[in-house]
Tab-separated table of C-alpha atoms in Angstrom:
chain	number	residue	atom	x	y	z
D	1	ASP	CA	25.453	3.693	14.303
D	2	SER	CA	22.284	2.426	11.966
D	3	GLY	CA	23.118	5.743	9.811
D	4	VAL	CA	20.260	7.831	11.212
D	5	THR	CA	21.024	10.987	12.998
D	6	GLN	CA	19.019	12.505	15.845
D	7	THR	CA	19.360	15.072	18.437
D	8	PRO	CA	19.547	15.862	20.680
D	9	LYS	CA	19.680	12.685	22.877
D	10	HIS	CA	18.188	14.067	25.630
D	11	LEU	CA	15.994	17.282	26.431
D	12	ILE	CA	14.399	18.282	29.538
D	13	THR	CA	12.685	21.169	29.548
D	14	ALA	CA	9.052	22.930	31.516
D	15	THR	CA	5.563	22.967	31.042
D	16	GLY	CA	4.541	24.868	28.032
D	17	GLN	CA	7.468	25.704	26.795
D	18	ARG	CA	8.528	24.872	22.836
D	19	VAL	CA	11.227	22.486	21.670
D	20	THR	CA	12.766	21.366	18.666
D	21	LEU	CA	13.369	17.298	17.654
D	22	ARG	CA	15.867	17.270	15.099
D	23	CYS	CA	16.648	14.129	12.588
D	24	SER	CA	18.582	12.933	9.462
D	25	PRO	CA	18.137	9.801	7.711
D	26	ARG	CA	20.313	7.882	5.883
D	27	SER	CA	21.840	8.646	2.889
D	28	GLY	CA	19.605	8.075	0.402
D	29	ASP	CA	16.422	7.494	1.952
D	30	LEU	CA	13.570	9.428	1.281
D	31	SER	CA	10.901	8.866	3.807
D	32	VAL	CA	11.426	9.702	7.603
D	33	TYR	CA	8.880	9.057	10.437
D	34	TRP	CA	7.765	9.695	13.685
D	35	TYR	CA	7.769	7.576	16.489
D	36	GLN	CA	6.857	8.264	19.934
D	37	GLN	CA	7.407	5.958	22.438
D	38	SER	CA	6.160	5.807	26.045
D	39	LEU	CA	6.002	2.996	28.887
D	40	ASP	CA	2.175	2.700	28.769
D	41	GLN	CA	1.200	2.990	25.032
D	42	GLY	CA	4.491	1.764	23.379
D	43	LEU	CA	5.686	2.407	19.374
D	44	GLN	CA	2.829	4.951	18.415
D	45	PHE	CA	3.183	6.306	14.892
D	46	LEU	CA	2.838	10.419	14.609
D	47	ILE	CA	3.772	11.355	10.958
D	48	GLN	CA	5.641	10.750	7.685
D	49	TYR	CA	7.225	12.443	5.290
D	50	TYR	CA	8.015	11.423	1.849
D	51	ASN	CA	10.900	13.527	0.320
D	52	GLY	CA	9.350	16.941	1.670
D	53	GLU	CA	5.692	16.037	0.896
D	54	GLU	CA	3.537	15.391	4.287
D	55	ARG	CA	2.682	11.465	3.274
D	56	ALA	CA	0.399	10.144	6.406
D	57	LYS	CA	-0.481	11.130	9.436
D	58	GLY	CA	-1.023	9.311	12.547
D	59	ASN	CA	-1.885	10.233	16.241
D	60	ILE	CA	-0.246	13.446	16.403
D	61	LEU	CA	-1.103	16.115	18.435
D	62	GLU	CA	-2.408	19.420	17.177
D	63	ARG	CA	0.287	21.252	19.067
D	64	PHE	CA	2.757	18.824	17.065
D	65	SER	CA	3.969	19.641	13.686
D	66	ALA	CA	6.490	18.369	11.522
D	67	GLN	CA	8.516	19.491	8.440
D	68	GLN	CA	11.080	17.947	6.376
D	69	PHE	CA	13.236	20.160	4.631
D	70	PRO	CA	14.964	19.779	0.344
D	71	ASP	CA	18.331	18.477	2.134
D	72	LEU	CA	15.897	15.141	3.756
D	73	HIS	CA	16.067	15.629	7.305
D	74	SER	CA	13.057	17.198	9.359
D	75	GLU	CA	12.367	18.873	12.522
D	76	LEU	CA	9.076	17.480	14.872
D	77	ASN	CA	8.293	20.787	16.394
D	78	LEU	CA	6.535	19.973	19.916
D	79	SER	CA	4.725	23.328	21.415
D	80	SER	CA	2.966	24.030	24.406
D	81	LEU	CA	4.470	21.204	26.366
D	82	GLU	CA	2.417	19.063	28.885
D	83	LEU	CA	3.487	16.241	31.790
D	84	GLY	CA	2.115	13.810	29.206
D	85	ASP	CA	4.751	13.974	26.473
D	86	SER	CA	7.605	12.637	28.435
D	87	ALA	CA	8.498	9.995	26.468
D	88	LEU	CA	11.097	8.481	23.629
D	89	TYR	CA	11.028	9.745	20.487
D	90	PHE	CA	11.935	8.115	17.285
D	91	CYS	CA	12.851	9.137	13.652
D	92	ALA	CA	13.379	6.577	11.415
D	93	SER	CA	14.295	6.324	7.333
D	94	SER	CA	13.450	4.046	4.336
D	95	VAL	CA	13.796	4.071	0.817
D	96	ALA	CA	11.525	0.814	1.001
D	97	LEU	CA	9.634	-1.224	4.033
D	98	GLY	CA	12.380	-3.783	4.280
D	99	GLY	CA	14.914	-0.698	5.039
D	100	TYR	CA	13.395	0.679	7.722
D	101	THR	CA	15.900	2.269	9.779
D	102	PHE	CA	15.587	3.393	13.423
D	103	GLY	CA	17.749	6.659	15.081
D	104	SER	CA	18.820	6.501	18.696
D	105	GLY	CA	15.991	8.302	20.314
D	106	THR	CA	15.516	11.696	21.425
D	107	ARG	CA	14.367	11.303	25.044
D	108	LEU	CA	11.780	14.061	26.755
D	109	THR	CA	11.290	14.754	30.151
D	110	VAL	CA	9.016	17.107	30.624
D	111	VAL	CA	8.672	19.285	33.652
M	1	GLY	CA	-7.161	2.079	14.586
M	2	GLN	CA	-5.604	-0.654	13.733
M	3	GLN	CA	-4.415	-2.892	16.815
M	4	LEU	CA	-0.957	-5.823	17.372
M	5	ASN	CA	-1.625	-8.103	20.278
M	6	GLN	CA	1.885	-8.985	21.267
M	7	SER	CA	2.539	-11.971	23.678
M	8	PRO	CA	4.261	-12.562	26.397
M	9	GLN	CA	4.632	-9.354	27.865
M	10	SER	CA	7.524	-10.503	29.433
M	11	MET	CA	9.639	-13.535	29.609
M	12	PHE	CA	12.734	-14.844	32.018
M	13	ILE	CA	14.366	-17.806	30.905
M	14	GLN	CA	17.952	-19.337	31.593
M	15	GLU	CA	20.966	-19.342	28.667
M	16	GLY	CA	20.612	-21.693	26.037
M	17	GLU	CA	16.842	-22.044	26.586
M	18	ASP	CA	14.025	-21.612	23.218
M	19	VAL	CA	12.082	-18.653	23.027
M	20	SER	CA	8.670	-18.603	21.148
M	21	MET	CA	6.998	-14.791	21.145
M	22	ASN	CA	3.842	-14.111	18.647
M	23	CYS	CA	1.506	-11.156	17.657
M	24	THR	CA	-1.937	-11.114	16.220
M	25	SER	CA	-4.429	-8.711	14.888
M	26	SER	CA	-7.470	-8.110	14.301
M	27	SER	CA	-6.834	-7.168	10.648
M	28	ILE	CA	-5.031	-8.272	7.696
M	29	PHE	CA	-1.399	-7.371	7.167
M	30	ASN	CA	0.454	-7.825	3.898
M	31	THR	CA	4.221	-7.474	5.929
M	32	TRP	CA	4.913	-8.501	9.572
M	33	LEU	CA	8.163	-7.124	9.953
M	34	TRP	CA	10.113	-7.997	13.955
M	35	TYR	CA	12.546	-5.874	15.780
M	36	LYS	CA	14.668	-5.636	18.664
M	37	GLN	CA	15.207	-3.180	21.122
M	38	ASP	CA	18.426	-2.443	23.402
M	39	PRO	CA	18.350	0.196	26.617
M	40	GLY	CA	18.822	3.583	25.308
M	41	GLU	CA	18.422	2.524	21.775
M	42	GLY	CA	16.599	2.484	18.776
M	43	PRO	CA	14.777	-0.638	17.215
M	44	VAL	CA	16.799	-3.134	14.717
M	45	LEU	CA	15.575	-4.750	12.215
M	46	LEU	CA	15.628	-8.563	13.073
M	47	ILE	CA	13.436	-10.308	10.196
M	48	ALA	CA	11.184	-8.952	7.343
M	49	LEU	CA	8.136	-11.178	6.067
M	50	TYR	CA	6.291	-10.202	3.008
M	51	LYS	CA	4.196	-13.225	1.709
M	52	ALA	CA	1.620	-15.234	3.999
M	53	GLY	CA	3.144	-19.189	5.330
M	54	GLU	CA	6.758	-17.339	4.465
M	55	LEU	CA	9.064	-18.962	7.557
M	56	THR	CA	12.480	-17.193	7.307
M	57	SER	CA	15.490	-17.936	9.904
M	58	ASN	CA	18.220	-15.020	10.410
M	59	GLY	CA	20.934	-16.964	13.000
M	60	ARG	CA	19.283	-18.326	15.249
M	61	LEU	CA	15.823	-16.966	14.793
M	62	THR	CA	13.614	-17.961	12.759
M	63	ALA	CA	9.588	-16.059	12.277
M	64	GLN	CA	6.845	-16.631	10.189
M	65	PHE	CA	4.417	-14.710	8.610
M	66	GLY	CA	0.313	-16.641	9.123
M	67	ILE	CA	-1.251	-18.250	6.374
M	68	THR	CA	-4.238	-15.778	7.814
M	69	ARG	CA	-1.925	-13.093	7.056
M	70	LYS	CA	-3.213	-12.045	10.799
M	71	ASP	CA	-0.610	-13.224	12.573
M	72	SER	CA	2.974	-14.151	12.733
M	73	PHE	CA	5.729	-15.913	15.293
M	74	LEU	CA	9.406	-15.690	16.073
M	75	ASN	CA	11.884	-18.302	17.574
M	76	ILE	CA	14.839	-17.580	19.167
M	77	SER	CA	16.930	-20.736	19.781
M	78	ALA	CA	19.433	-21.393	21.802
M	79	SER	CA	19.187	-18.101	23.756
M	80	ILE	CA	22.400	-16.268	25.319
M	81	PRO	CA	22.479	-13.528	27.860
M	82	SER	CA	22.994	-10.903	24.521
M	83	ASP	CA	19.353	-11.672	23.830
M	84	VAL	CA	18.052	-9.490	26.255
M	85	GLY	CA	16.099	-6.970	25.370
M	86	ILE	CA	12.652	-5.764	24.006
M	87	TYR	CA	11.281	-7.512	20.525
M	88	PHE	CA	8.352	-6.475	18.527
M	89	CYS	CA	6.363	-7.301	16.109
M	90	ALA	CA	5.012	-4.805	13.435
M	91	GLY	CA	2.674	-4.891	10.515
M	92	HIS	CA	2.269	-2.941	7.440
M	93	SER	CA	-1.061	-3.376	5.776
M	94	GLY	CA	-0.540	-1.705	2.555
M	95	GLY	CA	-0.564	1.407	0.753
M	96	SER	CA	2.843	2.944	-0.218
M	97	ASN	CA	3.236	5.747	3.272
M	98	TYR	CA	5.081	1.883	4.698
M	99	LYS	CA	3.494	3.509	8.097
M	100	LEU	CA	4.225	0.174	10.563
M	101	THR	CA	1.791	-0.513	13.373
M	102	PHE	CA	3.812	-2.151	16.096
M	103	GLY	CA	3.109	-4.745	18.802
M	104	LYS	CA	3.209	-3.259	22.788
M	105	GLY	CA	6.434	-5.492	23.118
M	106	THR	CA	8.309	-8.784	24.666
M	107	LEU	CA	10.716	-8.048	26.907
M	108	LEU	CA	13.098	-11.162	26.989
M	109	THR	CA	16.123	-11.631	30.252
M	110	VAL	CA	18.092	-14.316	29.578
M	111	ASN	CA	20.023	-15.621	32.898
M	112	PRO	CA	23.871	-16.830	32.520
């Protein structure tokens, strides 16, 4: 157990739908990062939050959004889902660069 | 954007053999990290390198931060079946956001 908790582990939904992925960071970590992993693109950085505020943005689509709540958990919202959004979505947390810890991921399948 | 070129894409070796994989970049990174991902799990940090030229070991794993700051390699000695997985390099180019750029991974298969 890495200490980073992601739910749900698996999600199957239809095109056009909206889903929410949840991440609880490791105790004491203020930063949360979201990554998308697909077979052809590898691990792609989506967005980072630090203590509730957006800190960095990567290749995140406009249909996707995220937030970090006062208790530091984070949610990634994916809307108007397309087949190509099927991927593994990872959350990671850190206090410093060497302490970057990943959760076990959410496998999203869009049918 | 920044890209890391990781090679080889895959390796199939016999148990007991040594393995070497590397990452190169067209831009400078201030930190290099190596991760391993097992099926159904998230990547797990193996080694972190913070200084150009640094050579660091973690058991049978050794990694080096290239002196040009544009490359890094990971060696695994005397491979065992549990070394199977995907190995990723990752780089951080600086700044306080700690955003990492990942290579596309090396799939390692170890034949007992």
